[in-house]
């Protein structure tokens, strides 16, 4: 598992380098693919491996605060180790990893394309998939996804709907979407107006999507929320539910309020856990990270992802507002939640260019 941990962290570095370099971005709006929970779309790498499960009501997500430097809203970034970031059912995997492994190992073309996009060797695909953890997203999540096109991989910016089954790595970062086997990476920030592609779901709001940042250390166990009854589940990383247990120490936040308090789920939440970790810290982490010193992931820039007012899609009617009341304004003064700093970025390269490769 050592090599997989380092390779996973390296993949994030390569994706960021590929997405943020260059200054020759094409003019016009950028597309953002909206992907409902079970939608496959064109260019799938494998038949759906998502395991059917009862629908659940996602928790409320506090809207991202406006950027203090202007330029719209900056999405909230959460650590992959944050308790309650993901959900699932006790002792039940949300993704059929064996079926996915058989398909990608047997199909030479799709398997090799998947390996290229995931930045692993084709012969290591089976071990890579078995080292991931099946979970369910509890909030709409911005990602960089991939699809098969013209005999190769094409990247796209997208939003995965809450309830989507994904596989996450030992840093808590989403790596594979189970419905189409799309390799996943961190989102590339938009520098221009964004136009959504696809039909928005009822509760979709651009400023309520989140970004998952890899934890600073390997996460030995994830604290999930049961999508059946809201109870807490501790799932060891790299397992599919067969070793699930109730946590010995519960987080200091109710499951339905995980995304309401940025202080409990922000980018630094749960990153300093150790043998004496208290109830407000993530599970103890392992130092098994190969060449990464001290059990830490290789340091890499992780940019803020701004949200711009989307242009109205040409072929999709605008979503109707929900009947639910709007969230209360964020507090001012000393009780105000922390605001993520802006990071100047170069225009993103065209994610739909033919022959896309990782940096």
mmCIF file of N, CA and C in Angstrom, residues 123-172:
data_model
loop_
_atom_site.group_PDB
_atom_site.id
_atom_site.type_symbol
_atom_site.label_atom_id
_atom_site.label_comp_id
_atom_site.label_asym_id
_atom_site.label_seq_id
_atom_site.Cartn_x
_atom_site.Cartn_y
_atom_site.Cartn_z
ATOM 1 N N UNK A 123 -0.953 -2.543 -15.283
ATOM 2 C CA UNK A 123 -0.868 -3.757 -14.486
ATOM 3 C C UNK A 123 -1.195 -3.549 -13.021
ATOM 4 N N UNK A 124 -1.278 -2.301 -12.592
ATOM 5 C CA UNK A 124 -1.565 -1.995 -11.186
ATOM 6 C C UNK A 124 -3.006 -1.550 -10.962
ATOM 7 N N UNK A 125 -3.836 -1.593 -12.012
ATOM 8 C CA UNK A 125 -5.212 -1.109 -11.878
ATOM 9 C C UNK A 125 -5.971 -1.879 -10.807
ATOM 10 N N UNK A 126 -5.847 -3.203 -10.801
ATOM 11 C CA UNK A 126 -6.585 -4.007 -9.825
ATOM 12 C C UNK A 126 -6.171 -3.641 -8.400
ATOM 13 N N UNK A 127 -4.873 -3.539 -8.144
ATOM 14 C CA UNK A 127 -4.402 -3.182 -6.806
ATOM 15 C C UNK A 127 -4.822 -1.758 -6.442
ATOM 16 N N UNK A 128 -4.797 -0.868 -7.409
ATOM 17 C CA UNK A 128 -5.225 0.510 -7.170
ATOM 18 C C UNK A 128 -6.678 0.558 -6.722
ATOM 19 N N UNK A 129 -7.552 -0.139 -7.443
ATOM 20 C CA UNK A 129 -8.977 -0.117 -7.099
ATOM 21 C C UNK A 129 -9.241 -0.784 -5.757
ATOM 22 N N UNK A 130 -8.548 -1.899 -5.495
ATOM 23 C CA UNK A 130 -8.761 -2.582 -4.211
ATOM 24 C C UNK A 130 -8.277 -1.760 -3.033
ATOM 25 N N UNK A 131 -7.393 -0.807 -3.250
ATOM 26 C CA UNK A 131 -6.904 0.033 -2.169
ATOM 27 C C UNK A 131 -7.782 1.229 -1.868
ATOM 28 N N UNK A 132 -8.839 1.448 -2.672
ATOM 29 C CA UNK A 132 -9.745 2.578 -2.468
ATOM 30 C C UNK A 132 -10.919 2.189 -1.568
ATOM 31 N N UNK A 133 -11.623 3.187 -1.079
ATOM 32 C CA UNK A 133 -12.726 2.964 -0.143
ATOM 33 C C UNK A 133 -14.031 3.445 -0.748
ATOM 34 N N UNK A 134 -15.067 2.605 -0.831
ATOM 35 C CA UNK A 134 -16.364 3.033 -1.371
ATOM 36 C C UNK A 134 -17.147 3.854 -0.355
ATOM 37 N N UNK A 135 -17.605 5.021 -0.803
ATOM 38 C CA UNK A 135 -18.395 5.921 0.037
ATOM 39 C C UNK A 135 -19.434 6.600 -0.843
ATOM 40 N N UNK A 136 -20.273 7.411 -0.220
ATOM 41 C CA UNK A 136 -21.291 8.184 -0.927
ATOM 42 C C UNK A 136 -21.090 9.658 -0.578
ATOM 43 N N UNK A 137 -21.127 10.523 -1.584
ATOM 44 C CA UNK A 137 -21.004 11.960 -1.335
ATOM 45 C C UNK A 137 -22.230 12.456 -0.575
ATOM 46 N N UNK A 138 -22.012 13.302 0.433
ATOM 47 C CA UNK A 138 -23.128 13.888 1.182
ATOM 48 C C UNK A 138 -23.397 15.332 0.782
ATOM 49 N N UNK A 139 -22.602 15.872 -0.131
ATOM 50 C CA UNK A 139 -22.810 17.231 -0.630
ATOM 51 C C UNK A 139 -22.402 17.276 -2.092
ATOM 52 N N UNK A 140 -22.993 18.169 -2.868
ATOM 53 C CA UNK A 140 -22.569 18.360 -4.248
ATOM 54 C C UNK A 140 -21.085 18.716 -4.252
ATOM 55 N N UNK A 141 -20.321 18.080 -5.124
ATOM 56 C CA UNK A 141 -18.863 18.176 -5.054
ATOM 57 C C UNK A 141 -18.279 18.504 -6.417
ATOM 58 N N UNK A 142 -17.436 19.554 -6.475
ATOM 59 C CA UNK A 142 -16.740 19.935 -7.697
ATOM 60 C C UNK A 142 -15.537 19.012 -7.915
ATOM 61 N N UNK A 143 -15.360 18.582 -9.172
ATOM 62 C CA UNK A 143 -14.262 17.659 -9.498
ATOM 63 C C UNK A 143 -13.751 17.949 -10.907
ATOM 64 N N UNK A 144 -12.629 17.329 -11.240
ATOM 65 C CA UNK A 144 -12.236 17.137 -12.629
ATOM 66 C C UNK A 144 -12.514 15.677 -12.953
ATOM 67 N N UNK A 145 -13.370 15.437 -13.939
ATOM 68 C CA UNK A 145 -13.687 14.080 -14.356
ATOM 69 C C UNK A 145 -13.081 13.782 -15.715
ATOM 70 N N UNK A 146 -13.252 12.555 -16.184
ATOM 71 C CA UNK A 146 -12.718 12.136 -17.475
ATOM 72 C C UNK A 146 -13.743 11.293 -18.219
ATOM 73 N N UNK A 147 -13.601 11.265 -19.538
ATOM 74 C CA UNK A 147 -14.441 10.410 -20.372
ATOM 75 C C UNK A 147 -13.633 9.933 -21.565
ATOM 76 N N UNK A 148 -14.051 8.807 -22.121
ATOM 77 C CA UNK A 148 -13.411 8.282 -23.315
ATOM 78 C C UNK A 148 -13.923 9.027 -24.538
ATOM 79 N N UNK A 149 -13.026 9.478 -25.399
ATOM 80 C CA UNK A 149 -13.412 10.182 -26.618
ATOM 81 C C UNK A 149 -12.266 10.122 -27.610
ATOM 82 N N UNK A 150 -12.600 9.797 -28.860
ATOM 83 C CA UNK A 150 -11.611 9.781 -29.937
ATOM 84 C C UNK A 150 -10.412 8.889 -29.605
ATOM 85 N N UNK A 151 -10.674 7.781 -28.955
ATOM 86 C CA UNK A 151 -9.606 6.848 -28.651
ATOM 87 C C UNK A 151 -8.713 7.245 -27.505
ATOM 88 N N UNK A 152 -9.067 8.288 -26.763
ATOM 89 C CA UNK A 152 -8.244 8.727 -25.638
ATOM 90 C C UNK A 152 -9.099 9.288 -24.527
ATOM 91 N N UNK A 153 -8.466 9.997 -23.601
ATOM 92 C CA UNK A 153 -9.160 10.586 -22.463
ATOM 93 C C UNK A 153 -9.396 12.075 -22.683
ATOM 94 N N UNK A 154 -10.541 12.535 -22.268
ATOM 95 C CA UNK A 154 -10.820 13.962 -22.245
ATOM 96 C C UNK A 154 -11.268 14.351 -20.843
ATOM 97 N N UNK A 155 -10.718 15.421 -20.349
ATOM 98 C CA UNK A 155 -11.069 15.896 -19.010
ATOM 99 C C UNK A 155 -12.210 16.901 -19.095
ATOM 100 N N UNK A 156 -12.967 16.998 -18.019
ATOM 101 C CA UNK A 156 -14.034 18.001 -17.947
ATOM 102 C C UNK A 156 -14.177 18.456 -16.503
ATOM 103 N N UNK A 157 -14.622 19.692 -16.334
ATOM 104 C CA UNK A 157 -14.972 20.199 -15.019
ATOM 105 C C UNK A 157 -16.414 19.826 -14.741
ATOM 106 N N UNK A 158 -16.694 19.380 -13.531
ATOM 107 C CA UNK A 158 -18.042 18.930 -13.248
ATOM 108 C C UNK A 158 -18.421 19.063 -11.783
ATOM 109 N N UNK A 159 -19.699 18.804 -11.529
ATOM 110 C CA UNK A 159 -20.247 18.752 -10.171
ATOM 111 C C UNK A 159 -20.960 17.416 -10.025
ATOM 112 N N UNK A 160 -20.572 16.634 -9.032
ATOM 113 C CA UNK A 160 -21.235 15.374 -8.732
ATOM 114 C C UNK A 160 -22.313 15.620 -7.682
ATOM 115 N N UNK A 161 -23.508 15.140 -7.946
ATOM 116 C CA UNK A 161 -24.625 15.349 -7.030
ATOM 117 C C UNK A 161 -24.434 14.576 -5.733
ATOM 118 N N UNK A 162 -24.884 15.164 -4.646
ATOM 119 C CA UNK A 162 -24.899 14.449 -3.376
ATOM 120 C C UNK A 162 -25.652 13.134 -3.547
ATOM 121 N N UNK A 163 -25.113 12.060 -3.001
ATOM 122 C CA UNK A 163 -25.678 10.734 -3.183
ATOM 123 C C UNK A 163 -24.920 9.902 -4.195
ATOM 124 N N UNK A 164 -23.928 10.500 -4.881
ATOM 125 C CA UNK A 164 -23.126 9.784 -5.864
ATOM 126 C C UNK A 164 -22.157 8.833 -5.166
ATOM 127 N N UNK A 165 -22.084 7.610 -5.656
ATOM 128 C CA UNK A 165 -21.128 6.630 -5.126
ATOM 129 C C UNK A 165 -19.758 6.863 -5.760
ATOM 130 N N UNK A 166 -18.732 6.990 -4.926
ATOM 131 C CA UNK A 166 -17.366 7.211 -5.398
ATOM 132 C C UNK A 166 -16.409 6.337 -4.595
ATOM 133 N N UNK A 167 -15.201 6.193 -5.118
ATOM 134 C CA UNK A 167 -14.110 5.541 -4.407
ATOM 135 C C UNK A 167 -13.108 6.607 -4.014
ATOM 136 N N UNK A 168 -12.687 6.618 -2.750
ATOM 137 C CA UNK A 168 -11.738 7.615 -2.275
ATOM 138 C C UNK A 168 -10.429 6.935 -1.879
ATOM 139 N N UNK A 169 -9.343 7.693 -1.924
ATOM 140 C CA UNK A 169 -8.035 7.124 -1.622
ATOM 141 C C UNK A 169 -7.695 7.281 -0.141
ATOM 142 N N UNK A 170 -6.432 6.979 0.215
ATOM 143 C CA UNK A 170 -6.015 7.006 1.616
ATOM 144 C C UNK A 170 -5.796 8.425 2.145
ATOM 145 N N UNK A 171 -6.047 9.426 1.311
ATOM 146 C CA UNK A 171 -6.053 10.814 1.782
ATOM 147 C C UNK A 171 -7.478 11.366 1.804
ATOM 148 N N UNK A 172 -8.474 10.487 1.596
ATOM 149 C CA UNK A 172 -9.873 10.900 1.617
ATOM 150 C C UNK A 172 -10.313 11.641 0.376
#
